[in-house]
CSV table of C-alpha atoms and ligand atoms in Angstrom, one decimal:
chain,number,residue,atom,x,y,z
A,20,MET,CA,36.9,-62.7,-93.1
A,21,SER,CA,37.2,-62.6,-96.9
A,22,ALA,CA,39.0,-59.6,-98.4
A,23,ASP,CA,36.7,-59.3,-101.4
A,24,ASN,CA,32.9,-58.4,-101.3
A,25,GLU,CA,31.8,-62.0,-101.2
A,26,ILE,CA,29.8,-63.1,-98.2
A,27,THR,CA,30.3,-66.7,-97.2
A,28,PRO,CA,26.9,-68.5,-97.6
A,29,GLN,CA,25.1,-69.4,-94.3
A,30,SER,CA,24.9,-73.1,-95.4
A,31,GLN,CA,28.6,-73.3,-95.9
A,32,ASP,CA,29.8,-71.7,-92.6
A,33,PHE,CA,27.4,-69.7,-90.5
A,34,SER,CA,30.1,-68.3,-88.3
A,35,ALA,CA,32.1,-67.1,-91.3
A,36,TRP,CA,28.8,-65.6,-92.7
A,37,TYR,CA,28.3,-63.7,-89.5
A,38,ASN,CA,31.8,-62.2,-89.6
A,39,ASP,CA,31.4,-61.3,-93.2
A,40,VAL,CA,28.1,-59.6,-92.6
A,41,VAL,CA,29.6,-57.6,-89.7
A,42,GLN,CA,32.5,-56.5,-91.9
A,43,HIS,CA,30.7,-55.9,-95.3
A,44,ALA,CA,27.6,-54.1,-93.7
A,45,GLU,CA,30.2,-51.9,-91.9
A,46,LEU,CA,28.8,-52.8,-88.4
A,47,ALA,CA,32.0,-53.2,-86.4
A,48,ASP,CA,35.8,-53.1,-86.7
A,49,HIS,CA,38.6,-54.6,-84.8
A,50,SER,CA,40.4,-52.9,-81.9
A,51,PRO,CA,44.0,-53.1,-81.0
A,52,VAL,CA,42.9,-54.4,-77.6
A,53,ARG,CA,41.9,-58.1,-77.9
A,54,GLY,CA,38.1,-58.7,-77.3
A,55,CYS,CA,37.1,-55.0,-77.7
A,56,MET,CA,35.2,-53.8,-80.7
A,57,VAL,CA,34.6,-50.6,-82.6
A,58,ILE,CA,30.9,-50.0,-83.3
A,59,ARG,CA,30.8,-48.3,-86.6
A,60,PRO,CA,28.3,-45.5,-87.3
A,61,TYR,CA,25.8,-47.7,-89.1
A,62,ALA,CA,25.6,-50.1,-86.3
A,63,TYR,CA,25.6,-47.3,-83.7
A,64,ARG,CA,22.6,-45.8,-85.4
A,65,ILE,CA,20.8,-49.2,-85.1
A,66,TRP,CA,21.8,-49.1,-81.4
A,67,GLU,CA,20.4,-45.6,-80.9
A,68,LEU,CA,17.1,-46.7,-82.5
A,69,MET,CA,17.0,-49.6,-80.0
A,70,ARG,CA,17.9,-47.4,-77.1
A,71,ASP,CA,15.3,-44.8,-77.9
A,72,ALA,CA,12.6,-47.4,-78.2
A,73,LEU,CA,13.5,-49.1,-74.9
A,74,ASP,CA,14.2,-45.9,-73.1
A,75,GLU,CA,10.7,-44.7,-73.8
A,76,GLN,CA,9.2,-47.9,-72.4
A,77,PHE,CA,11.5,-47.7,-69.3
A,78,LYS,CA,10.2,-44.1,-68.6
A,79,HIS,CA,6.6,-45.2,-69.4
A,80,THR,CA,7.0,-47.9,-66.6
A,81,GLY,CA,8.2,-45.4,-64.1
A,82,HIS,CA,12.0,-45.5,-64.3
A,83,GLU,CA,14.5,-42.6,-64.3
A,84,ASN,CA,17.9,-42.6,-65.8
A,85,ALA,CA,21.0,-41.8,-63.8
A,86,TYR,CA,24.7,-42.3,-64.2
A,87,PHE,CA,27.1,-44.0,-61.8
A,88,PRO,CA,30.8,-44.2,-62.1
A,89,LEU,CA,32.9,-46.7,-64.1
A,90,PHE,CA,35.2,-47.5,-61.2
A,91,MET,CA,34.5,-48.9,-57.7
A,92,PRO,CA,36.7,-49.5,-54.7
A,93,GLN,CA,38.0,-53.0,-54.1
A,94,GLU,CA,36.1,-52.9,-50.8
A,95,SER,CA,32.7,-52.8,-52.6
A,96,LEU,CA,33.6,-56.0,-54.5
A,97,ASP,CA,34.7,-57.7,-51.3
A,98,ARG,CA,31.4,-56.7,-49.6
A,99,GLU,CA,29.5,-58.1,-52.5
A,100,ALA,CA,31.6,-61.3,-52.6
A,101,GLU,CA,30.6,-62.0,-48.9
A,102,HIS,CA,26.9,-62.3,-50.1
A,103,VAL,CA,26.9,-63.3,-53.6
A,104,GLU,CA,29.2,-65.3,-55.8
A,105,GLY,CA,30.7,-62.5,-57.9
A,106,PHE,CA,32.4,-61.8,-61.2
A,107,SER,CA,36.0,-61.8,-59.8
A,108,PRO,CA,37.9,-63.6,-62.6
A,109,GLU,CA,36.1,-61.4,-65.2
A,110,THR,CA,36.6,-58.1,-63.4
A,111,ALA,CA,39.3,-55.8,-64.6
A,112,MET,CA,41.3,-54.0,-61.9
A,113,VAL,CA,43.2,-50.8,-62.0
A,114,THR,CA,46.2,-51.0,-59.8
A,115,GLU,CA,48.3,-48.2,-61.1
A,116,ALA,CA,47.4,-44.6,-62.0
A,117,GLY,CA,48.9,-41.2,-62.0
A,118,GLY,CA,52.3,-42.7,-62.2
A,119,SER,CA,52.2,-44.7,-59.0
A,120,GLU,CA,50.6,-47.7,-57.5
A,121,LEU,CA,47.1,-47.1,-56.0
A,122,GLU,CA,46.7,-47.7,-52.3
A,123,GLU,CA,43.5,-49.4,-53.0
A,124,PRO,CA,42.9,-51.1,-56.4
A,125,LEU,CA,39.8,-49.9,-58.3
A,126,ALA,CA,37.5,-52.3,-60.1
A,127,VAL,CA,36.0,-51.6,-63.5
A,128,ARG,CA,32.3,-52.4,-63.3
A,129,PRO,CA,31.3,-55.7,-64.7
A,130,THR,CA,27.7,-54.7,-63.7
A,131,SER,CA,26.7,-51.9,-61.3
A,132,GLU,CA,25.0,-53.4,-58.3
A,133,ALA,CA,28.1,-52.9,-56.2
A,134,VAL,CA,28.5,-49.4,-57.5
A,135,ILE,CA,24.9,-48.3,-57.1
A,136,TRP,CA,23.6,-49.7,-53.8
A,137,PRO,CA,26.3,-48.4,-51.4
A,138,ILE,CA,25.3,-44.9,-52.6
A,139,VAL,CA,21.6,-45.2,-53.0
A,140,ALA,CA,21.4,-46.8,-49.6
A,141,ASP,CA,21.7,-43.2,-48.3
A,142,TRP,CA,18.8,-42.0,-50.4
A,143,ILE,CA,16.4,-44.5,-48.8
A,144,GLN,CA,15.2,-43.7,-45.3
A,145,SER,CA,11.6,-44.8,-45.0
A,146,TYR,CA,9.0,-46.7,-47.0
A,147,ARG,CA,8.0,-43.3,-48.5
A,148,ASP,CA,11.3,-43.3,-50.4
A,149,LEU,CA,10.4,-46.6,-52.1
A,150,PRO,CA,10.3,-47.8,-54.8
A,151,VAL,CA,13.5,-46.6,-56.3
A,152,LYS,CA,13.5,-47.3,-60.0
A,153,LEU,CA,16.7,-46.4,-61.8
A,154,ASN,CA,18.2,-47.2,-65.1
A,155,GLN,CA,21.5,-46.4,-66.7
A,156,TRP,CA,22.9,-46.5,-70.2
A,157,ALA,CA,26.5,-47.4,-69.8
A,158,ASN,CA,29.5,-49.5,-70.8
A,159,VAL,CA,30.7,-52.4,-68.7
A,160,VAL,CA,33.8,-54.6,-68.9
A,161,ARG,CA,34.1,-58.4,-68.5
A,162,TRP,CA,37.4,-60.0,-69.3
A,163,GLU,CA,36.1,-62.6,-71.7
A,164,MET,CA,38.5,-65.3,-73.1
A,165,ARG,CA,36.6,-65.9,-76.3
A,166,THR,CA,34.9,-63.1,-78.0
A,167,ARG,CA,32.8,-62.4,-81.0
A,168,PRO,CA,31.6,-59.0,-82.3
A,169,PHE,CA,28.4,-58.0,-80.6
A,170,LEU,CA,27.7,-61.5,-79.1
A,171,ARG,CA,30.5,-61.4,-76.6
A,172,THR,CA,33.0,-58.6,-76.1
A,173,THR,CA,35.2,-57.5,-73.3
A,174,GLU,CA,33.7,-54.1,-73.2
A,175,PHE,CA,30.1,-53.6,-74.3
A,176,LEU,CA,27.2,-51.1,-74.2
A,177,TRP,CA,24.0,-51.9,-72.3
A,178,GLN,CA,21.4,-50.6,-70.1
A,179,GLU,CA,21.1,-51.8,-66.6
A,180,GLY,CA,18.0,-51.3,-64.5
A,181,HIS,CA,18.3,-51.3,-60.8
A,182,THR,CA,15.2,-51.1,-58.5
A,183,ALA,CA,14.5,-51.4,-54.8
A,184,HIS,CA,11.1,-52.2,-53.3
A,185,ALA,CA,9.5,-52.6,-49.8
A,186,THR,CA,8.2,-56.1,-50.5
A,187,ALA,CA,9.3,-59.2,-52.3
A,188,GLU,CA,6.0,-59.3,-54.2
A,189,GLU,CA,6.5,-55.8,-55.7
A,190,ALA,CA,10.1,-56.7,-56.7
A,191,GLU,CA,9.0,-59.9,-58.3
A,192,GLU,CA,6.4,-58.0,-60.2
A,193,GLU,CA,8.9,-55.6,-61.4
A,194,ALA,CA,11.2,-58.3,-62.6
A,195,ARG,CA,8.3,-59.8,-64.5
A,196,THR,CA,7.2,-56.5,-66.0
A,197,MET,CA,10.6,-55.7,-67.4
A,198,LEU,CA,10.8,-59.1,-68.9
A,199,GLY,CA,7.6,-58.3,-70.6
A,200,VAL,CA,8.9,-55.0,-71.8
A,201,TYR,CA,11.9,-56.8,-73.3
A,202,ARG,CA,9.7,-59.4,-75.0
A,203,ASP,CA,7.5,-56.7,-76.5
A,204,PHE,CA,10.5,-54.8,-77.8
A,205,MET,CA,12.1,-58.0,-79.3
A,206,GLU,CA,8.9,-58.9,-81.1
A,207,ASP,CA,7.5,-55.5,-82.1
A,208,TRP,CA,10.8,-53.8,-83.0
A,209,MET,CA,13.3,-56.5,-83.7
A,210,ALA,CA,10.7,-58.9,-85.3
A,211,MET,CA,12.5,-61.5,-83.2
A,212,PRO,CA,10.2,-63.9,-81.4
A,213,VAL,CA,11.3,-65.1,-78.0
A,214,VAL,CA,10.4,-67.7,-75.5
A,215,THR,CA,10.4,-66.3,-72.0
A,216,GLY,CA,10.8,-68.2,-68.8
A,217,LEU,CA,12.8,-68.9,-65.6
A,218,LYS,CA,16.4,-69.9,-65.6
A,219,THR,CA,17.4,-73.1,-63.6
A,220,ASP,CA,19.6,-72.6,-60.5
A,221,ALA,CA,22.6,-73.6,-62.6
A,222,GLU,CA,21.9,-70.9,-65.1
A,223,ARG,CA,20.7,-68.0,-63.0
A,224,PHE,CA,22.8,-64.8,-62.3
A,225,ALA,CA,24.9,-65.6,-59.2
A,226,GLY,CA,23.4,-62.8,-57.0
A,227,ALA,CA,19.8,-63.5,-58.0
A,228,GLU,CA,17.0,-65.5,-56.3
A,229,ARG,CA,15.3,-65.9,-59.7
A,230,THR,CA,16.5,-65.0,-63.2
A,231,TYR,CA,14.0,-64.7,-66.1
A,232,ALA,CA,15.2,-64.6,-69.6
A,233,CYS,CA,14.2,-64.1,-73.3
A,234,GLU,CA,15.5,-66.8,-75.5
A,235,ALA,CA,15.5,-66.4,-79.4
A,236,MET,CA,16.3,-68.8,-82.1
A,237,MET,CA,18.9,-67.8,-84.5
A,238,LYS,CA,19.1,-68.9,-88.1
A,239,ASP,CA,21.6,-71.6,-87.3
A,240,ASP,CA,19.0,-73.0,-84.9
A,241,LYS,CA,21.0,-72.1,-81.8
A,242,ALA,CA,19.5,-70.1,-78.9
A,243,LEU,CA,20.6,-66.6,-78.1
A,244,GLN,CA,19.9,-65.3,-74.5
A,245,ALA,CA,18.7,-61.8,-75.5
A,246,GLY,CA,17.8,-60.3,-72.2
A,247,THR,CA,17.6,-61.1,-68.6
A,248,SER,CA,15.6,-59.8,-65.6
A,249,HIS,CA,16.6,-60.8,-62.0
A,250,PHE,CA,14.6,-60.9,-58.8
A,251,LEU,CA,17.6,-60.4,-56.4
A,252,GLY,CA,15.7,-60.8,-53.1
A,253,GLN,CA,17.7,-59.2,-50.3
A,254,ASN,CA,21.1,-60.5,-51.3
A,255,PHE,CA,22.5,-57.1,-52.3
A,256,ALA,CA,20.5,-55.2,-49.7
A,257,LYS,CA,22.4,-57.2,-47.0
A,258,ALA,CA,25.7,-56.9,-48.8
A,259,PHE,CA,25.4,-53.0,-48.9
A,260,ASP,CA,23.1,-52.5,-46.0
A,261,VAL,CA,20.2,-51.0,-47.9
A,262,ARG,CA,17.4,-50.7,-45.3
A,263,PHE,CA,14.3,-48.6,-44.8
A,264,GLN,CA,11.9,-47.9,-42.0
A,265,SER,CA,8.6,-49.7,-42.6
A,266,GLU,CA,5.1,-48.2,-41.9
A,267,GLU,CA,5.2,-50.1,-38.7
A,268,GLY,CA,8.5,-48.5,-37.7
A,269,GLU,CA,10.7,-51.6,-38.3
A,270,HIS,CA,14.1,-51.4,-40.1
A,271,GLU,CA,13.9,-53.8,-43.0
A,272,TYR,CA,16.1,-54.6,-45.9
A,273,VAL,CA,14.8,-53.6,-49.4
A,274,HIS,CA,14.0,-56.2,-52.1
A,275,ASN,CA,16.0,-55.5,-55.4
A,276,THR,CA,15.8,-56.3,-59.1
A,277,SER,CA,18.1,-55.7,-62.0
A,278,TRP,CA,17.7,-56.2,-65.7
A,279,GLY,CA,19.6,-55.6,-68.8
A,280,VAL,CA,20.0,-55.8,-72.5
A,281,SER,CA,23.2,-55.0,-74.4
A,282,THR,CA,24.7,-54.5,-77.9
A,283,ARG,CA,24.3,-58.2,-78.1
A,284,LEU,CA,20.9,-57.5,-79.5
A,285,ILE,CA,22.6,-56.3,-82.7
A,286,GLY,CA,24.1,-59.8,-83.0
A,287,GLY,CA,20.6,-61.2,-82.5
A,288,LEU,CA,19.2,-58.9,-85.2
A,289,ILE,CA,21.9,-60.0,-87.7
A,290,MET,CA,21.3,-63.7,-87.0
A,291,SER,CA,17.5,-63.5,-86.9
A,292,HIS,CA,17.0,-62.1,-90.4
A,293,GLY,CA,20.2,-61.9,-92.3
A,294,ASP,CA,20.7,-64.0,-95.5
A,295,ASP,CA,23.4,-64.8,-98.0
A,296,GLN,CA,23.2,-61.3,-99.5
A,297,GLY,CA,23.9,-59.8,-96.0
A,298,LEU,CA,22.0,-57.9,-93.4
A,299,VAL,CA,18.1,-57.7,-93.3
A,300,LEU,CA,16.8,-55.1,-91.1
A,301,PRO,CA,13.3,-54.8,-89.8
A,302,PRO,CA,12.1,-51.3,-90.9
A,303,LYS,CA,11.6,-50.1,-87.3
A,304,LEU,CA,15.3,-50.4,-86.6
A,305,ALA,CA,16.7,-49.5,-90.0
A,306,PRO,CA,18.9,-46.4,-90.1
A,307,HIS,CA,17.6,-45.8,-93.6
A,308,GLN,CA,14.1,-47.3,-94.1
A,309,VAL,CA,14.1,-46.3,-97.8
A,310,VAL,CA,17.0,-45.6,-100.1
A,311,ILE,CA,16.4,-43.7,-103.3
A,312,VAL,CA,18.8,-44.7,-106.0
A,313,PRO,CA,18.7,-42.2,-109.0
A,314,ILE,CA,20.0,-43.6,-112.2
A,315,TRP,CA,21.5,-41.4,-114.9
A,316,SER,CA,24.1,-41.6,-117.8
A,317,ASP,CA,24.7,-37.9,-118.5
A,318,ALA,CA,24.3,-34.5,-116.9
A,319,GLU,CA,21.0,-33.9,-118.6
A,320,GLU,CA,19.5,-37.1,-117.3
A,321,LYS,CA,21.0,-36.4,-113.9
A,322,ASP,CA,19.0,-33.1,-113.7
A,323,LEU,CA,15.8,-34.9,-114.6
A,324,VAL,CA,16.1,-37.8,-112.2
A,325,MET,CA,17.4,-35.8,-109.3
A,326,THR,CA,14.5,-33.5,-109.5
A,327,VAL,CA,12.2,-36.4,-109.1
A,328,ALA,CA,14.4,-38.1,-106.6
A,329,GLN,CA,14.5,-34.9,-104.4
A,330,ARG,CA,10.7,-34.5,-104.7
A,331,VAL,CA,10.1,-38.0,-103.5
A,332,ASN,CA,12.6,-37.6,-100.8
A,333,ARG,CA,10.9,-34.4,-99.6
A,334,VAL,CA,7.5,-36.0,-99.3
A,335,LEU,CA,8.7,-39.4,-97.9
A,336,SER,CA,11.0,-37.9,-95.2
A,337,ARG,CA,8.0,-36.4,-93.4
A,338,SER,CA,7.0,-39.9,-92.3
A,339,VAL,CA,10.0,-42.3,-92.8
A,340,ARG,CA,13.9,-42.4,-92.7
A,341,VAL,CA,14.9,-41.9,-96.2
A,342,HIS,CA,18.3,-41.4,-97.9
A,343,VAL,CA,19.1,-40.4,-101.5
A,344,ASP,CA,22.2,-42.0,-102.7
A,345,ASP,CA,23.5,-39.5,-105.3
A,346,ARG,CA,27.2,-40.5,-105.2
A,347,GLU,CA,28.7,-39.7,-108.6
A,348,HIS,CA,31.4,-42.4,-109.0
A,349,VAL,CA,29.5,-45.5,-107.9
A,350,SER,CA,27.3,-47.4,-110.4
A,351,PRO,CA,23.7,-48.0,-109.7
A,352,GLY,CA,24.4,-51.7,-109.6
A,353,ALA,CA,27.0,-51.2,-107.0
A,354,LYS,CA,24.7,-49.1,-104.9
A,355,PHE,CA,21.9,-51.7,-105.1
A,356,TYR,CA,24.4,-54.3,-103.9
A,357,GLU,CA,25.7,-52.1,-101.1
A,358,TRP,CA,22.2,-51.3,-99.7
A,359,GLU,CA,21.2,-54.9,-99.9
A,360,ARG,CA,24.2,-55.9,-97.9
A,361,LYS,CA,23.3,-53.3,-95.3
A,362,GLY,CA,19.8,-54.6,-95.1
A,363,VAL,CA,17.8,-51.5,-96.2
A,364,PRO,CA,14.1,-52.6,-96.2
A,365,LEU,CA,13.0,-50.7,-99.4
A,366,ARG,CA,14.8,-49.4,-102.4
A,367,ILE,CA,13.3,-46.9,-104.8
A,368,GLU,CA,14.8,-46.6,-108.3
A,369,VAL,CA,14.3,-43.6,-110.5
A,370,GLY,CA,15.9,-43.6,-114.0
A,371,PRO,CA,15.0,-41.7,-117.2
A,372,LYS,CA,12.4,-44.2,-118.1
A,373,GLU,CA,10.5,-43.8,-114.8
A,374,VAL,CA,10.8,-40.0,-115.2
A,375,SER,CA,9.1,-40.1,-118.6
A,376,SER,CA,6.3,-42.6,-117.4
A,377,GLN,CA,6.0,-40.8,-114.0
A,378,GLU,CA,6.5,-44.0,-112.2
A,379,LEU,CA,8.8,-45.4,-109.5
A,380,VAL,CA,10.4,-48.9,-109.1
A,381,THR,CA,10.2,-50.2,-105.6
A,382,VAL,CA,12.3,-53.2,-104.5
A,383,ARG,CA,11.9,-54.9,-101.1
A,384,ARG,CA,15.0,-56.3,-99.4
A,385,TYR,CA,12.8,-59.1,-97.9
A,386,ALA,CA,9.7,-60.6,-99.6
A,387,PRO,CA,8.3,-63.9,-98.5
A,388,GLU,CA,6.7,-66.3,-101.0
A,389,GLY,CA,3.6,-64.8,-102.3
A,390,ARG,CA,4.8,-61.2,-102.4
A,391,GLU,CA,6.4,-59.5,-105.3
A,392,ARG,CA,9.8,-58.2,-104.5
A,393,LYS,CA,9.9,-55.6,-107.2
A,394,ARG,CA,7.0,-53.5,-108.3
A,395,THR,CA,6.4,-50.4,-110.4
A,396,TYR,CA,3.8,-47.8,-109.4
A,397,GLY,CA,2.8,-44.4,-110.5
A,398,GLU,CA,4.8,-41.8,-108.4
A,399,GLY,CA,1.9,-40.7,-106.2
A,400,LYS,CA,0.8,-44.2,-105.4
A,401,ALA,CA,4.3,-45.4,-104.7
A,402,ILE,CA,4.9,-42.6,-102.2
A,403,ALA,CA,1.5,-43.2,-100.5
A,404,MET,CA,2.2,-46.9,-100.1
A,405,VAL,CA,5.6,-46.7,-98.5
A,406,PRO,CA,4.5,-46.7,-94.8
A,407,GLN,CA,2.2,-49.5,-95.4
A,408,VAL,CA,4.8,-51.6,-97.3
A,409,LEU,CA,7.3,-51.0,-94.4
A,410,GLU,CA,4.7,-52.2,-91.9
A,411,GLU,CA,4.1,-55.3,-94.1
A,412,ILE,CA,7.9,-56.0,-94.2
A,413,GLN,CA,8.1,-55.7,-90.4
A,414,ASP,CA,5.2,-58.2,-90.0
A,415,ASP,CA,6.5,-60.6,-92.7
A,416,LEU,CA,9.9,-60.7,-90.9
A,417,LEU,CA,8.3,-61.5,-87.5
A,418,GLN,CA,6.0,-64.1,-89.1
A,419,ALA,CA,8.9,-65.8,-91.0
A,420,ALA,CA,11.0,-65.9,-87.7
A,421,GLU,CA,8.0,-67.4,-85.8
A,422,GLU,CA,7.4,-70.0,-88.5
A,423,ARG,CA,11.1,-71.0,-88.7
A,424,ARG,CA,11.2,-71.4,-84.9
A,425,GLU,CA,8.2,-73.6,-84.8
A,426,GLU,CA,9.4,-75.7,-87.6
A,427,ARG,CA,12.7,-76.2,-85.7
A,428,SER,CA,11.1,-76.9,-82.3
A,429,VAL,CA,10.4,-80.5,-81.1
A,430,ARG,CA,7.9,-81.0,-78.3
A,431,GLY,CA,7.5,-84.0,-76.1
A,432,MET,CA,10.9,-85.6,-76.5
A,433,GLU,CA,11.3,-88.6,-74.1
A,434,ASP,CA,14.2,-90.6,-75.5
A,435,TYR,CA,17.5,-89.3,-74.1
A,436,ASP,CA,19.7,-90.8,-76.8
A,437,GLU,CA,17.5,-89.4,-79.5
A,438,PHE,CA,17.8,-86.0,-77.7
A,439,ARG,CA,21.6,-86.1,-77.7
A,440,GLN,CA,21.7,-86.8,-81.3
A,441,HIS,CA,19.0,-84.3,-82.3
A,442,ILE,CA,20.4,-81.4,-80.3
A,443,GLY,CA,23.9,-82.2,-81.6
A,444,GLU,CA,23.0,-82.4,-85.3
A,445,LYS,CA,19.7,-80.7,-85.9
A,446,ARG,CA,19.9,-78.2,-83.0
A,447,GLY,CA,16.7,-76.2,-82.7
A,448,PHE,CA,14.6,-76.1,-79.6
A,449,VAL,CA,13.7,-79.3,-77.7
A,450,TYR,CA,10.9,-79.4,-75.1
A,451,SER,CA,11.0,-82.2,-72.5
A,452,GLY,CA,10.1,-83.2,-69.0
A,453,TRP,CA,12.6,-82.6,-66.2
A,454,CYS,CA,12.6,-83.9,-62.7
A,455,GLY,CA,14.0,-80.6,-61.3
A,456,ASP,CA,17.3,-82.3,-60.2
A,457,GLY,CA,20.5,-80.3,-61.1
A,458,GLU,CA,22.4,-83.5,-61.6
A,459,CYS,CA,20.2,-84.5,-64.6
A,460,GLU,CA,20.7,-81.0,-66.0
A,461,GLU,CA,24.5,-81.3,-65.4
A,462,LYS,CA,24.6,-84.9,-67.0
A,463,ALA,CA,22.9,-83.7,-70.1
A,464,ARG,CA,25.2,-80.7,-70.3
A,465,GLU,CA,28.2,-82.9,-70.2
A,466,GLU,CA,26.9,-85.6,-72.5
A,467,SER,CA,25.1,-83.4,-75.1
A,468,LYS,CA,25.6,-80.0,-76.8
A,469,GLY,CA,22.4,-78.8,-75.2
A,470,THR,CA,21.6,-76.9,-72.0
A,471,ILE,CA,18.3,-76.0,-70.4
A,472,ARG,CA,17.6,-72.5,-71.6
A,473,VAL,CA,14.5,-71.8,-69.5
A,474,ILE,CA,11.6,-73.3,-67.7
A,475,PRO,CA,9.1,-71.8,-70.2
A,476,ASP,CA,6.3,-69.4,-69.1
A,477,PRO,CA,2.9,-71.0,-69.3
A,478,GLU,CA,2.0,-69.7,-72.7
A,479,PHE,CA,5.0,-71.4,-74.3
A,480,ARG,CA,4.4,-74.8,-72.6
A,481,SER,CA,3.1,-77.9,-74.5
A,482,GLU,CA,-0.3,-79.1,-74.2
A,483,ASP,CA,0.9,-82.6,-73.5
A,484,ALA,CA,4.2,-82.3,-71.8
A,485,PRO,CA,5.9,-85.6,-71.0
A,486,SER,CA,5.3,-86.7,-67.5
A,487,THR,CA,8.8,-88.1,-67.1
A,488,CYS,CA,12.4,-86.5,-66.9
A,489,LEU,CA,14.2,-86.8,-70.3
A,490,VAL,CA,17.4,-87.8,-68.5
A,491,CYS,CA,16.6,-90.1,-65.6
A,492,GLY,CA,13.0,-91.2,-66.4
A,493,ASP,CA,11.7,-90.2,-62.9
A,494,GLU,CA,8.5,-88.1,-62.6
A,495,ALA,CA,8.8,-84.7,-64.2
A,496,THR,CA,8.1,-81.6,-62.2
A,497,GLU,CA,8.7,-79.1,-64.9
A,498,GLU,CA,8.7,-78.8,-68.7
A,499,VAL,CA,12.0,-77.4,-70.0
A,500,LEU,CA,13.4,-75.9,-73.2
A,501,TRP,CA,16.8,-77.2,-74.4
A,502,ALA,CA,19.0,-75.8,-77.1
A,503,GLN,CA,22.6,-75.2,-78.1
A,504,ALA,CA,23.3,-71.7,-76.8
A,505,TYR,CA,25.5,-68.8,-77.8
B,24,ZN,ZN1,15.9,-86.4,-63.9
C-alpha cells in the first residue's frame, strides 16, 4: 500500500489497486494476528446494509434467526469426519484455557453443521416438527495460509442457513430457492450480475451432495464465488443422528441444506464497480447515498450556504441517506476527493453562487457515456430528482457490469491450446463442452490457469454449445463455465 493518497491504477497492478482502495476508502485495517482483519465503520455500515436486505429475504422465505456457540467439542468434529471429509487442517483448536490444559480440546467453528445438528436433533421428533429453517449471523474461523482483506481472511463474518426437511425433493428445492435469493440480492442490491449453476464434484463442499454457486466477474476478469447453497442429502443427519418419525411411523433421517454468504461480498462490491479514483458504491448499499458539500470562504458565506445545506438535508433525509460535510478545516476540493474515493453515489455542492441563483450542483460518482456527470438544477428540482437519479445510477452500474461480463465472455471454445492461452492471458469467462470426466477437469486445472466454476443453469447456457469436450474431444455431456478464480 502506498503511504500517500495515490491509488495505484487498475491497469498497472489490480491487486495493488485493491489494497489501496481498501486502505484509502477506510474499509479495513490490519490486525496484529496474521490473516485477521479489522472492519472499519464505513465498511461495517455497508455490511449492515447487506445484512438487513438479506435478513429480510431470509425471513420472507420462512427462516428464523438463532445463535449457536463458537466452540464445539472435539467429539462433534470426529463424528462429522466419519461421514464427511471435513475442515480439519483449517480448524483452530483450543487446547488450553483457565490456566490448564483442557481434558477435551474445543474446536472453533469453521462452519456450524457440527455445532447445530447434534443440538437440533433433539428438537425434531416427528414429521410435524419439519421443516426446520434456521439462519445465524456469526463469525467463523478458518486457518488460511494466504489471506486478503474481505476476500479470504482467517476470521470472517457471514450468515449460515441450516435447514432440515422430510424429503430430498423439499431440501433440493430449498437449496435452489436460497441460490435464487442470493442471485436477486447480488443483482438488485450489489448491481453485480452472476452466473448461477452447479459445482462439479471436485469443487463442491465436502459434505454436500450438490453445491450450487453464484459466480461474478470482477474487473480484472477473474471469477469470484460470491455465495454457495448446498443440498447436503443425509450426510450430516447420519453423522449426528437427526431423525424423525414419518407419517407412516417410520424413523427416517432428515435431508439437510446449508447456504452462506460472507463479508467476501464487500470484496466483490469493490472489484465489480471500483475505478482508479477508488470505490464506487451502488446507491442501495451506500452508507451515504448523497453527500452535501457546502462551500464558503468566510463566516458570512458560511451562514448563507449552511442554511441552504441544512434545508436540503432536512428534505432529502426523509427519503435517502444523506450527510452534510461541514468540517471546518478541510477544503471543498479535499472533501470532493475523499467522497469520490469512498464511492458516494451523488454529491451536491452549495456555494455562494448557488445560494444567490437558488440552484444546486449535482455530481454523480458514476456516469456512463451519454449521461452528464455534473448538472446544475433549481433547488426544488434538484431535490425532487435525487431518488430517481439514485435509481438510475443503480441501474447504470448493473448494466455496465453485465455488458462488461458479456464482452469478456467467450462461448463455444473448442480448441484446448487456444483455451489455455486465452484463460491465462485474457482471462474472462469461457464456455465449453465437457465430457463430465473429473480427469479432464483436473488436467485443465494443472495445465491452465482456469478451473470449472459451474455447470451453468439453463438460462446461462449457449444456444449452440459445442458437442465435444474441450479437453479430450469426446462427446460432451455438459456445458461448463471456466475462469481464473479468486
Ligand atoms: Zn473430456
